[in-house]
Amino acid sequence: MTQETGSRMDKIVALCRRRAFIFQSSEIYGGINGFWDYGPLGAELKRNLKNAWWKDIVQCPAAGPDGSWLDMVGLDSTIIMNRRVWEASGHATGFNDPMVDDRQTKQRFRADHLFGLYVDALPADPNASPDTSPGTPANAPALNTAFPILTMVASSAGEAAELLEASGRKWLKEAGLPMKLATCTPEAVTLDYRGTPLAAKLAPVPAAQLKSAPGSIPSPFTHRAGTLTEPRQFNLMFKTYVGAVQDEESMAYLRPETAQGIFANFRNIIDTSRVKVPFGIAQIGKAFRNEVTPRNFTFRSREFEQMEIEFFIHPDTAAEWYAWWRDSRFAWWQSIGLTSSNLQMRAHDRDELAHYAKDGAGTSDIEYRFPFTDPGFGELEGVAHRTDFDLRQHAEFSGLGEKLKYFDQLQNQRYFPHVIEPSAGADRGTLALLCEAYHDDPNRPSGVVMKFHPRMAPIKAAIFPLVDKDSMPEIATKLFTDLRRTWNVQLDIKQNIGKRYARMDEVGTPYCFTIDTQTLADQTVTVRHRDTLAQDRIGISQVRSFLSDKIGEI
Ligand code: ATP
């Protein structure tokens, strides 16, 4: 991440605060790490995202690969479920992040977020060795090319490079290393080692190295070796108690994903909803993960919302359905405005695949290049072929066995369907919409415009009487009263018109309608287009159909 993109994120965070998109949770008490509140406009934006998903997935899904409509139903299951669900799913024992502690500073971080600065090769000149050169501090550590000379906690190579660029000089000093930072990008780092250039690179510290020799790896906090523990597993599920007695028996988890509520209801739904394989169950809801290092605004939160689909298919059709869901989910994100090259699809390497996906058709992530991951990408949605892992587990743990199988009447066959799971984050989606929409524009009084896709824009249109007299407020109020039945529109009577336009640019309102003196004469209004700043006139009676054309009726 460059300095420029760093400040771009700062500006987005500031705008979110200033214009009531996102606030820190419990801010008046100093906040709580990893929790965020959506203000009035953020609540609208996130709701638009979730509503569009529900509409396009559950109520009006696209045609599938063979051209017929998808069979989709919705669900709203509970956050707290029987604990056995999480034993069956593997979360109770397996939903862990390996964590490392610094014994000296008491700080804790995720082992897979530790980046190291490795020197590629020592300079050829033996006199340049830190042990023999004149002026070398007596305690200067000998360089060992196998271990990082510095470490930092970052979730991407881009972030690591940015941290190194900002603080590397100070850290080298703290580590007692007689060298300076010369150049620094995620791909290549050069150090100045007493006048000799020394090539170095930033790379994740391998798990095996942290495990076998934690004492040889410098701490990312003190830059001295000897204080890190080896990685230890830390379960990410939040615990609570159900009922009056708080003991081991009454302990329950807050769900870490919505998917298991779907699997637990599979039998109920096939018994009651007339669905036939292939079909899908979709759900939007809160999920909770006690993330070790919540960071990057809402990207990694401890409470967040997921939009998940479990699509049940015959095992023989897995490859086809996997490819179809992967491509249609990618196209969906584009359809709501993530059209730039900041959106990408990435197939997982085999060694990244989750336990359930090893024998499946694969897993792909739909990723967005956020300012804080740049030049890297962060996951928005994962599309995974989960095989029949979950249904088999629930069949075994619930004791239902064969009864959890699907019965295909046409083929007289009983089997566990396979599952394609597109699992998206509503908060990461909202954050991507905010980042994509943000445009600096020095030619506007606001200096910034949020170019939301009209379907996502929190306010669809603003209605302004040019002045607060001559019956203009009354005409504006009448138009507002009509339009608000269909869309979230705003009536703003006060302030000069330039300020009112500026405010609407900052919150990304696609259209403003102004009632002016000409309206009184010919019943037309000025339409101001957010993106082009063009202004033209349409009849006041055409405003409703204009908005229907441009925005649709949701
Ligand atoms: P990551 O690797 O970034 O931790 P994940 O692979 O664990 O994510 P999944 O378990 O696949 O994520 O969850 C599905 C979706 O839920 C993700 O694509 C993401 O959009 C969202 N999500 C997961 N964890 C978080 C979180 N801590 N904060 C916000 N959204 C999250």
Coordinates of C-alpha atoms in Angstrom, one line a residue, residues 329-543:
R329 CA -21.8 -14.6 -8.1
F330 CA -19.0 -12.7 -9.7
A331 CA -21.4 -11.1 -12.2
W332 CA -23.8 -10.2 -9.3
W333 CA -21.1 -8.1 -7.6
Q334 CA -20.4 -6.4 -10.9
S335 CA -24.2 -5.8 -11.3
I336 CA -24.4 -3.7 -8.1
G337 CA -21.5 -1.5 -9.0
L338 CA -18.1 -3.3 -8.4
T339 CA -17.2 -2.9 -12.1
S340 CA -13.6 -1.9 -11.8
S341 CA -10.5 -4.1 -12.0
N342 CA -10.5 -4.0 -8.2
L343 CA -12.8 -7.1 -8.3
Q344 CA -11.2 -10.4 -9.1
M345 CA -11.8 -14.1 -8.9
R346 CA -9.1 -16.4 -7.3
A347 CA -9.2 -20.1 -7.3
H348 CA -7.7 -21.7 -4.2
D349 CA -4.6 -23.7 -4.5
R350 CA -5.0 -27.3 -3.4
D351 CA -3.2 -26.8 -0.1
E352 CA -5.5 -23.9 0.8
L353 CA -8.7 -26.0 0.5
A354 CA -10.8 -26.5 3.6
H355 CA -11.0 -30.1 5.0
Y356 CA -14.4 -30.6 3.4
A357 CA -13.3 -29.4 0.0
K358 CA -10.3 -31.5 -0.6
D359 CA -12.1 -34.0 -2.8
G360 CA -14.4 -31.5 -4.3
A361 CA -14.7 -29.4 -7.4
G362 CA -12.9 -26.6 -5.7
T363 CA -13.1 -23.3 -3.9
S364 CA -12.8 -19.8 -5.4
D365 CA -12.8 -16.4 -3.6
I366 CA -14.3 -13.3 -5.1
E367 CA -11.9 -10.7 -3.9
Y368 CA -11.7 -6.9 -3.8
R369 CA -8.7 -4.7 -3.9
F370 CA -9.4 -2.5 -0.8
P371 CA -7.1 0.5 -0.3
F372 CA -5.6 -1.3 2.7
T373 CA -4.9 -4.6 0.8
D374 CA -3.5 -2.8 -2.3
P375 CA -1.7 -4.2 -4.3
G376 CA -3.2 -7.4 -2.8
F377 CA -6.9 -8.3 -2.5
G378 CA -9.2 -9.3 0.4
E379 CA -12.0 -11.9 0.3
L380 CA -15.6 -10.7 -0.2
E381 CA -17.2 -14.0 -0.9
G382 CA -16.1 -17.6 -1.0
V383 CA -17.7 -20.1 -3.4
A384 CA -16.9 -23.7 -2.2
H385 CA -17.9 -27.2 -3.2
R386 CA -18.5 -28.5 0.3
T387 CA -19.2 -32.1 -0.9
D388 CA -21.7 -33.9 1.4
F389 CA -19.4 -33.3 4.4
D390 CA -21.9 -31.3 6.6
L391 CA -25.0 -33.5 5.9
R392 CA -23.0 -36.6 6.7
Q393 CA -21.7 -35.1 9.9
H394 CA -25.2 -34.0 11.1
A395 CA -26.6 -37.4 10.1
E396 CA -24.0 -39.0 12.4
F397 CA -24.1 -36.6 15.3
S398 CA -27.9 -36.2 15.4
G399 CA -28.3 -40.0 15.1
L400 CA -30.7 -39.4 12.1
G401 CA -28.4 -41.3 9.8
E402 CA -30.1 -42.3 6.6
K403 CA -33.1 -40.1 7.4
L404 CA -31.0 -37.0 6.5
K405 CA -30.6 -38.4 3.0
Y406 CA -32.6 -37.0 0.1
F407 CA -35.0 -39.3 -1.7
D408 CA -35.2 -38.8 -5.5
Q409 CA -38.6 -40.2 -6.5
L410 CA -37.9 -40.2 -10.2
Q411 CA -34.8 -42.3 -9.9
N412 CA -35.8 -44.1 -6.8
Q413 CA -32.5 -43.2 -5.3
R414 CA -31.6 -42.1 -1.7
Y415 CA -28.4 -40.1 -1.3
F416 CA -26.7 -37.2 0.6
P417 CA -26.7 -34.3 -1.8
H418 CA -23.5 -32.4 -2.4
V419 CA -23.4 -28.7 -1.7
I420 CA -22.1 -25.6 -3.5
E421 CA -21.8 -22.8 -0.9
P422 CA -21.5 -19.2 -2.0
S423 CA -20.8 -17.4 1.3
A424 CA -20.6 -13.6 1.3
G425 CA -20.0 -11.0 3.9
A426 CA -22.5 -8.1 4.0
D427 CA -20.1 -5.9 5.9
R428 CA -17.2 -6.5 3.5
G429 CA -19.6 -6.0 0.6
T430 CA -20.7 -2.7 2.1
L431 CA -17.1 -1.7 2.6
A432 CA -16.3 -2.6 -1.0
L433 CA -19.2 -0.5 -2.2
L434 CA -18.0 2.5 -0.1
C435 CA -14.4 2.1 -1.5
E436 CA -15.5 1.7 -5.1
A437 CA -17.9 4.7 -4.8
Y438 CA -15.3 7.1 -3.3
H439 CA -14.0 9.7 -5.8
D440 CA -12.0 12.8 -5.0
D441 CA -13.2 15.6 -7.3
P442 CA -11.6 19.0 -6.8
N443 CA -14.2 20.5 -9.2
R444 CA -17.1 20.0 -6.8
P445 CA -17.7 22.2 -3.8
S446 CA -17.7 19.0 -1.6
G447 CA -14.3 17.9 -3.0
V448 CA -15.6 14.3 -3.1
V449 CA -18.4 12.4 -4.7
M450 CA -19.7 8.9 -3.8
K451 CA -20.6 7.2 -7.1
F452 CA -22.9 4.4 -5.8
H453 CA -24.8 2.3 -8.2
P454 CA -28.3 3.8 -8.1
R455 CA -29.7 0.5 -6.7
M456 CA -27.3 0.8 -3.8
A457 CA -27.4 4.5 -3.2
P458 CA -28.8 5.2 0.4
I459 CA -30.8 8.2 -0.9
K460 CA -32.2 7.7 -4.4
A461 CA -33.1 11.3 -5.1
A462 CA -33.3 14.7 -3.3
I463 CA -36.0 17.3 -3.9
F464 CA -35.1 20.9 -3.5
P465 CA -37.3 24.0 -3.7
L466 CA -34.8 26.7 -5.0
V467 CA -36.0 29.2 -2.4
D468 CA -38.2 28.9 0.6
K469 CA -41.1 30.9 -0.9
D470 CA -43.4 31.5 -3.9
S471 CA -45.1 28.1 -3.3
M472 CA -41.9 26.2 -4.2
P473 CA -41.8 24.4 -0.8
E474 CA -45.4 23.3 -1.3
I475 CA -44.8 21.9 -4.8
A476 CA -41.6 20.2 -3.5
T477 CA -43.4 18.7 -0.6
K478 CA -46.1 17.3 -2.8
L479 CA -43.5 15.6 -5.1
F480 CA -41.6 14.3 -2.1
T481 CA -44.8 12.8 -0.5
D482 CA -45.5 11.0 -3.7
L483 CA -42.0 9.6 -4.4
R484 CA -41.3 8.5 -0.8
R485 CA -43.9 5.8 -1.1
T486 CA -41.6 4.0 -3.5
W487 CA -38.0 5.2 -2.8
N488 CA -35.9 6.6 0.0
V489 CA -35.9 10.3 -1.1
Q490 CA -35.1 13.4 0.8
L491 CA -36.7 16.9 0.9
D492 CA -34.3 19.7 1.8
I493 CA -35.6 23.2 1.9
K494 CA -33.0 25.1 3.8
Q495 CA -29.5 26.4 2.8
N496 CA -28.2 27.6 -0.6
I497 CA -28.6 25.2 -3.5
G498 CA -24.8 24.7 -3.9
K499 CA -24.5 23.4 -0.4
R500 CA -27.5 21.1 -0.8
Y501 CA -26.0 19.6 -4.0
A502 CA -22.6 19.3 -2.2
R503 CA -24.2 17.3 0.6
M504 CA -25.9 15.0 -1.8
D505 CA -22.6 14.4 -3.7
E506 CA -21.0 13.4 -0.5
V507 CA -23.6 10.8 0.3
G508 CA -23.9 9.6 -3.3
T509 CA -27.5 10.6 -4.3
P510 CA -27.8 9.9 -8.0
Y511 CA -30.4 12.6 -8.8
C512 CA -31.6 15.9 -7.5
F513 CA -34.8 17.6 -8.6
T514 CA -35.0 21.3 -8.1
I515 CA -38.3 23.3 -8.2
D516 CA -37.5 26.8 -9.5
T517 CA -39.2 29.8 -11.0
Q518 CA -39.6 28.0 -14.3
T519 CA -41.5 25.2 -12.5
L520 CA -44.2 27.8 -11.7
A521 CA -44.5 28.7 -15.3
D522 CA -44.3 25.4 -17.2
Q523 CA -44.5 22.5 -14.6
T524 CA -40.9 21.3 -15.3
V525 CA -38.1 20.7 -12.8
T526 CA -34.3 20.7 -13.1
V527 CA -32.7 17.2 -12.9
R528 CA -29.1 17.2 -11.7
H529 CA -27.2 14.1 -12.6
R530 CA -24.6 13.3 -9.9
D531 CA -21.9 11.7 -12.1
T532 CA -21.9 14.1 -15.0
L533 CA -23.1 17.2 -13.2
A534 CA -25.3 17.7 -16.3
Q535 CA -28.6 19.5 -15.6
D536 CA -31.7 19.2 -17.8
R537 CA -35.4 19.7 -17.4
I538 CA -38.3 17.2 -17.3
G539 CA -42.0 17.6 -16.5
I540 CA -42.8 17.3 -12.8
S541 CA -45.3 14.6 -13.8
Q542 CA -42.5 12.5 -15.4
V543 CA -40.3 12.4 -12.3

